[in-house]
Structure formats: C-alpha cells, structure tokens
GROMACS .gro file of C-alpha atoms in nm:
model
  249
    1MET     CA    1  -5.306   1.729   3.259
    2LYS     CA    2  -5.276   1.327   3.243
    3VAL     CA    3  -4.930   1.227   3.388
    4LEU     CA    4  -4.827   0.862   3.311
    5VAL     CA    5  -4.624   0.682   3.620
    6ALA     CA    6  -4.439   0.321   3.541
    7VAL     CA    7  -4.413   0.150   3.859
    8LYS     CA    8  -4.200  -0.190   3.922
    9ARG     CA    9  -4.205  -0.487   4.133
   10VAL     CA   10  -3.917  -0.549   4.258
   11VAL     CA   11  -3.664  -0.714   4.528
   12ASP     CA   12  -3.692  -0.509   4.820
   13TYR     CA   13  -3.348  -0.324   4.851
   14ASN     CA   14  -3.211  -0.420   5.162
   15VAL     CA   15  -3.308  -0.839   5.043
   16LYS     CA   16  -2.986  -1.060   4.957
   17VAL     CA   17  -3.029  -1.183   4.652
   18ARG     CA   18  -2.975  -1.537   4.610
   19VAL     CA   19  -2.906  -1.618   4.296
   20LYS     CA   20  -3.054  -1.985   4.227
   21SER     CA   21  -2.847  -2.310   4.244
   22ASP     CA   22  -2.886  -2.386   3.877
   23GLY     CA   23  -2.754  -2.104   3.781
   24THR     CA   24  -3.158  -1.946   3.546
   25GLY     CA   25  -3.177  -1.662   3.774
   26VAL     CA   26  -3.268  -1.483   4.107
   27ASP     CA   27  -3.431  -1.674   4.406
   28ILE     CA   28  -3.735  -1.481   4.482
   29ALA     CA   29  -3.905  -1.733   4.630
   30ASN     CA   30  -4.035  -1.647   5.039
   31VAL     CA   31  -3.858  -1.259   4.952
   32LYS     CA   32  -3.951  -0.979   5.047
   33MET     CA   33  -4.072  -0.713   4.732
   34SER     CA   34  -4.182  -0.387   4.689
   35MET     CA   35  -4.174  -0.012   4.450
   36ASN     CA   36  -3.812   0.048   4.245
   37PRO     CA   37  -3.707   0.303   4.455
   38PHE     CA   38  -3.656   0.471   4.153
   39ASP     CA   39  -4.043   0.470   4.051
   40GLU     CA   40  -4.124   0.571   4.384
   41ILE     CA   41  -4.001   0.885   4.297
   42ALA     CA   42  -4.068   0.913   4.024
   43ILE     CA   43  -4.433   0.909   4.153
   44GLU     CA   44  -4.413   1.147   4.451
   45GLU     CA   45  -4.334   1.364   4.152
   46ALA     CA   46  -4.609   1.293   3.977
   47VAL     CA   47  -4.837   1.378   4.316
   48ARG     CA   48  -4.619   1.696   4.408
   49LEU     CA   49  -4.729   1.803   4.003
   50LYS     CA   50  -5.112   1.756   4.092
   51GLU     CA   51  -5.056   1.951   4.456
   52LYS     CA   52  -4.928   2.275   4.228
   53GLY     CA   53  -5.221   2.263   4.027
   54ILE     CA   54  -5.046   2.135   3.669
   55ALA     CA   55  -5.107   1.791   3.718
   56THR     CA   56  -5.504   1.679   3.701
   57GLU     CA   57  -5.442   1.328   3.683
   58VAL     CA   58  -5.203   1.130   3.802
   59ILE     CA   59  -5.218   0.700   3.658
   60ALA     CA   60  -4.976   0.469   3.824
   61VAL     CA   61  -4.882   0.114   3.544
   62SER     CA   62  -4.805  -0.207   3.600
   63CYS     CA   63  -4.662  -0.439   3.407
   64GLY     CA   64  -4.603  -0.795   3.500
   65VAL     CA   65  -4.773  -1.066   3.769
   66GLN     CA   66  -5.092  -1.022   3.948
   67GLN     CA   67  -4.858  -0.940   4.233
   68CYS     CA   68  -4.754  -0.644   4.068
   69GLN     CA   69  -5.141  -0.477   4.236
   70GLU     CA   70  -4.976  -0.464   4.572
   71THR     CA   71  -4.724  -0.198   4.419
   72LEU     CA   72  -4.937  -0.016   4.274
   73ARG     CA   73  -5.157   0.021   4.620
   74THR     CA   74  -4.876   0.179   4.738
   75ALA     CA   75  -4.862   0.414   4.439
   76MET     CA   76  -5.175   0.518   4.443
   77ALA     CA   77  -5.165   0.523   4.894
   78ILE     CA   78  -4.842   0.769   4.818
   79GLY     CA   79  -5.105   0.973   4.581
   80ALA     CA   80  -5.131   0.846   4.225
   81ASP     CA   81  -5.553   0.801   4.125
   82ARG     CA   82  -5.636   0.539   3.957
   83ALA     CA   83  -5.365   0.255   3.844
   84ILE     CA   84  -5.366   0.029   3.558
   85LEU     CA   85  -5.188  -0.333   3.575
   86VAL     CA   86  -5.084  -0.495   3.212
   87GLN     CA   87  -5.111  -0.846   3.379
   88THR     CA   88  -4.870  -1.144   3.237
   89ASP     CA   89  -4.690  -1.413   3.372
   90ALA     CA   90  -4.374  -1.353   3.070
   91GLU     CA   91  -4.073  -1.283   3.124
   92LEU     CA   92  -4.035  -0.872   3.089
   93GLN     CA   93  -3.812  -0.739   2.840
   94PRO     CA   94  -3.742  -0.293   2.803
   95LEU     CA   95  -3.867  -0.311   2.501
   96ALA     CA   96  -4.139  -0.520   2.618
   97VAL     CA   97  -4.286  -0.267   2.801
   98ALA     CA   98  -4.208   0.049   2.649
   99LYS     CA   99  -4.456  -0.120   2.357
  100LEU     CA  100  -4.723  -0.171   2.674
  101LEU     CA  101  -4.630   0.173   2.753
  102LYS     CA  102  -4.727   0.323   2.432
  103ALA     CA  103  -5.054   0.130   2.396
  104LEU     CA  104  -5.143   0.306   2.690
  105MET     CA  105  -5.050   0.626   2.611
  106ASP     CA  106  -5.225   0.562   2.303
  107LYS     CA  107  -5.578   0.459   2.538
  108GLU     CA  108  -5.515   0.782   2.823
  109GLN     CA  109  -5.282   0.983   2.616
  110PRO     CA  110  -5.168   1.205   2.924
  111GLY     CA  111  -4.964   1.486   2.856
  112LEU     CA  112  -4.601   1.368   3.089
  113VAL     CA  113  -4.483   1.010   3.159
  114ILE     CA  114  -4.271   0.993   3.397
  115LEU     CA  115  -4.041   0.667   3.488
  116GLY     CA  116  -3.775   0.574   3.757
  117LYS     CA  117  -3.457   0.575   3.512
  118GLN     CA  118  -3.361   0.173   3.625
  119ALA     CA  119  -3.490  -0.084   3.744
  120ILE     CA  120  -3.268  -0.170   4.088
  121ASP     CA  121  -3.281  -0.591   4.000
  122ASP     CA  122  -3.181  -0.566   3.549
  123ASP     CA  123  -3.027  -0.224   3.625
  124CYS     CA  124  -3.112  -0.151   3.210
  125ASN     CA  125  -3.215   0.176   3.206
  126GLN     CA  126  -3.379   0.108   2.841
  127THR     CA  127  -3.762   0.220   2.894
  128GLY     CA  128  -3.771   0.514   2.926
  129GLN     CA  129  -3.555   0.581   2.581
  130MET     CA  130  -3.751   0.297   2.432
  131LEU     CA  131  -4.106   0.439   2.467
  132ALA     CA  132  -3.974   0.890   2.363
  133ALA     CA  133  -3.857   0.652   2.028
  134LEU     CA  134  -4.187   0.443   1.999
  135ALA     CA  135  -4.436   0.753   2.009
  136ASP     CA  136  -4.155   1.010   1.900
  137LEU     CA  137  -4.178   1.240   2.179
  138PRO     CA  138  -3.913   1.457   2.333
  139GLN     CA  139  -3.737   1.306   2.639
  140ALA     CA  140  -3.545   1.428   2.945
  141THR     CA  141  -3.351   1.120   3.179
  142PHE     CA  142  -3.175   1.121   3.480
  143ALA     CA  143  -3.353   1.468   3.604
  144SER     CA  144  -3.307   1.598   3.928
  145LYS     CA  145  -3.549   1.900   3.927
  146VAL     CA  146  -3.849   1.982   3.717
  147GLU     CA  147  -4.044   2.248   3.635
  148VAL     CA  148  -4.328   2.286   3.385
  149VAL     CA  149  -4.451   2.609   3.285
  150ASP     CA  150  -4.665   2.677   3.005
  151GLY     CA  151  -4.619   2.414   2.844
  152ARG     CA  152  -4.293   2.307   2.850
  153ALA     CA  153  -4.091   2.142   3.084
  154GLN     CA  154  -3.796   2.307   3.258
  155VAL     CA  155  -3.571   1.947   3.263
  156THR     CA  156  -3.184   1.970   3.570
  157ARG     CA  157  -3.085   1.588   3.464
  158GLU     CA  158  -2.686   1.531   3.559
  159VAL     CA  159  -2.429   1.438   3.371
  160ASP     CA  160  -2.068   1.352   3.381
  161GLY     CA  161  -1.970   1.711   3.388
  162GLY     CA  162  -2.198   1.852   3.554
  163LEU     CA  163  -2.617   1.918   3.532
  164GLU     CA  164  -2.757   2.068   3.256
  165THR     CA  165  -3.087   2.229   3.182
  166LEU     CA  166  -3.316   2.071   2.948
  167SER     CA  167  -3.670   2.303   2.763
  168ILE     CA  168  -3.921   2.062   2.618
  169SER     CA  169  -4.250   2.066   2.450
  170LEU     CA  170  -4.487   1.891   2.618
  171PRO     CA  171  -4.634   1.541   2.577
  172ALA     CA  172  -4.312   1.414   2.695
  173ILE     CA  173  -4.136   1.144   2.830
  174ILE     CA  174  -3.922   1.212   3.187
  175THR     CA  175  -3.730   0.983   3.407
  176THR     CA  176  -3.549   1.054   3.718
  177ASP     CA  177  -3.268   1.022   3.924
  178LEU     CA  178  -3.196   0.951   4.304
  179ARG     CA  179  -3.170   1.399   4.379
  180LEU     CA  180  -3.512   1.471   4.191
  181ASN     CA  181  -3.650   1.415   4.567
  182GLU     CA  182  -3.761   1.240   4.856
  183PRO     CA  183  -4.058   0.942   4.855
  184ARG     CA  184  -4.337   1.072   5.131
  185TYR     CA  185  -4.396   0.819   5.404
  186VAL     CA  186  -4.734   0.665   5.322
  187THR     CA  187  -4.948   0.730   5.617
  188LEU     CA  188  -5.148   0.451   5.696
  189PRO     CA  189  -5.536   0.607   5.628
  190ASN     CA  190  -5.335   0.676   5.300
  191ILE     CA  191  -5.263   0.361   5.227
  192MET     CA  192  -5.617   0.227   5.331
  193LYS     CA  193  -5.815   0.500   5.092
  194ALA     CA  194  -5.569   0.272   4.860
  195LYS     CA  195  -5.780  -0.031   4.843
  196LYS     CA  196  -6.083   0.154   4.707
  197LYS     CA  197  -5.890   0.362   4.395
  198GLN     CA  198  -5.963   0.199   4.105
  199LEU     CA  199  -5.777  -0.101   3.897
  200ASP     CA  200  -5.820  -0.177   3.611
  201THR     CA  201  -5.708  -0.480   3.465
  202PHE     CA  202  -5.583  -0.557   3.123
  203LYS     CA  203  -5.390  -0.871   2.930
  204PRO     CA  204  -5.090  -0.779   2.647
  205GLU     CA  205  -5.304  -0.892   2.414
  206ASP     CA  206  -5.608  -0.677   2.487
  207LEU     CA  207  -5.360  -0.430   2.403
  208GLY     CA  208  -5.255  -0.583   2.076
  209VAL     CA  209  -4.881  -0.593   2.210
  210ASP     CA  210  -4.656  -0.862   2.190
  211VAL     CA  211  -4.435  -0.927   2.467
  212SER     CA  212  -4.232  -1.253   2.424
  213PRO     CA  213  -3.851  -1.190   2.473
  214ARG     CA  214  -3.609  -1.106   2.241
  215LEU     CA  215  -3.318  -1.198   2.442
  216LYS     CA  216  -3.238  -1.517   2.600
  217THR     CA  217  -3.059  -1.562   2.968
  218LEU     CA  218  -2.815  -1.788   2.960
  219LYS     CA  219  -2.679  -1.722   3.278
  220VAL     CA  220  -2.695  -1.591   3.614
  221SER     CA  221  -2.393  -1.585   3.901
  222GLU     CA  222  -2.300  -1.381   4.197
  223PRO     CA  223  -1.941  -1.192   4.127
  224PRO     CA  224  -1.638  -1.366   4.195
  225LYS     CA  225  -1.550  -1.287   4.622
  226ARG     CA  226  -1.228  -1.077   4.636
  227SER     CA  227  -0.976  -1.180   4.778
  228ALA     CA  228  -0.832  -1.086   5.046
  229GLY     CA  229  -0.594  -0.749   5.050
  230ILE     CA  230  -0.214  -0.784   5.153
  231LYS     CA  231  -0.005  -0.579   5.267
  232VAL     CA  232   0.396  -0.399   5.164
  233PRO     CA  233   0.759  -0.348   5.341
  234ASP     CA  234   0.776  -0.064   5.108
  235VAL     CA  235   0.677   0.122   4.783
  236ALA     CA  236   0.967  -0.083   4.598
  237THR     CA  237   0.772  -0.435   4.695
  238LEU     CA  238   0.406  -0.223   4.557
  239VAL     CA  239   0.558  -0.123   4.229
  240ASP     CA  240   0.732  -0.573   4.226
  241LYS     CA  241   0.373  -0.690   4.238
  242LEU     CA  242   0.224  -0.450   4.053
  243LYS     CA  243   0.447  -0.483   3.743
  244ASN     CA  244   0.453  -0.808   3.807
  245GLU     CA  245   0.217  -1.024   4.033
  246ALA     CA  246  -0.107  -0.749   3.900
  247LYS     CA  247   0.067  -0.639   3.572
  248VAL     CA  248  -0.128  -0.337   3.589
  249ILE     CA  249   0.220  -0.102   3.547
   0.00000   0.00000   0.00000
C-alpha cells in the first residue's frame, strides 16, 4: 500500500511573524522556514505504518515555490521513500492544493493519504476535507490514533465532547492532530541519504489543474495590542465597570 503525505513549507513556529508595512501580507524575507508541524506528524505516522509492514512506500508531496524542495528533503530524512514537488510561484489556496493532490492521487493510486489537519500560517483546516470531497473518499479528521487492519483504518479522532472512533474503508483521507505521535529526531546520516532520494517536479499545467486564486486578500494586519488591566477595590466596583464600561453584563 502506498501512502501519500502532503507537507507544506511555512514560517517556523518559533519565529515572530511580521506583517508587511503595506498590509499586503506576511513578511517572509530572511525568515526561517520549516515544515508545518502537523505535516511532520503526518510523515511520522506514515513512516511508522511502513515500519509495521502495512505501507510499502511513503511518498511526500509539496506544492509551492522551488524552496519547498528543502521541506521535501526533510520529509525524506524522516523516512519518506521519494518526493514530488508541484512547483509554482502562484498563491496557492486550499482548493487549488486539493485539486493538485487529487491529480497526483489519480497518478499514484495511494491506499491512504495523510495530511496535517491545518497549516500554522493560514489556519484554514480545509485541504483534507476538500480532497476527500473531490476524490469521493471516506475521511477521518483530527486523528489522535490510527490503526490499519484488514483493509480498513480505525481512527480515533478528537471532538468537542471527547473522543470518537471511526472505521473507514481504504483508500481514505486522514488529517492528523497534535496527539497522534511525536516526530522523531532527524539524524545527520538520514539527512545525507535524503539528498540521494528521488524528487520529481511537475508544474500545475502538467497535471491539468488551474491554480488561479479565487479569493482576494484585501488587507493583513496585526491584532490590536492588549490594553493594560486595572485593579478594583471591591466586587461592587467590578460589577459596575463590567456593566457600564465593558458592557458585558
């Protein structure tokens, strides 16, 4: 069984994000970029499935600029067998990425597709669900445990009320939550081996996909700074301020 894993290049989670002075977007010049943490969990889970003998091949996929090759090399250092980059300088929105992944699914015919539940840059949480709809396949989102037995995946997912366990037939789409696993430390020998692994590059046109943006970003701004709190002498004053100043009661 092939496992296809989508990974995204994002601003590193340790970096303080800065908005461009003209409000058109986030400044990524001279900023450290890394793999989206949820996608790192997805790669780790796919590699573990291979180590258990369930998966035969793990393919990492990324869509975006040429520098995404670095992210794919990291995925191969974790344990992916080969990688595919859909290279484009266009702004990629979730639906466009889902269409590109669907085209690659038709080409590779994987038994399972694993994605991070969301990217930490746009927080959209849409690509996995859109891909499942386009491919007309069962999906299990926010997975905190995955077991594949007899051609079915038992997925424990986190919901508002606690945990829910789904049994879905394969092929299927799974999106990962934080508690699914802890990604392994990438060793230097594996980083060196990853440089020799196969990395194929396609253009969106090669896959017959139009990636033109459907949404337009009007403005990007930082959240307003939090105002300082005040101390009140008693409960009566607190209630008065909540009622007359804050107007929350």
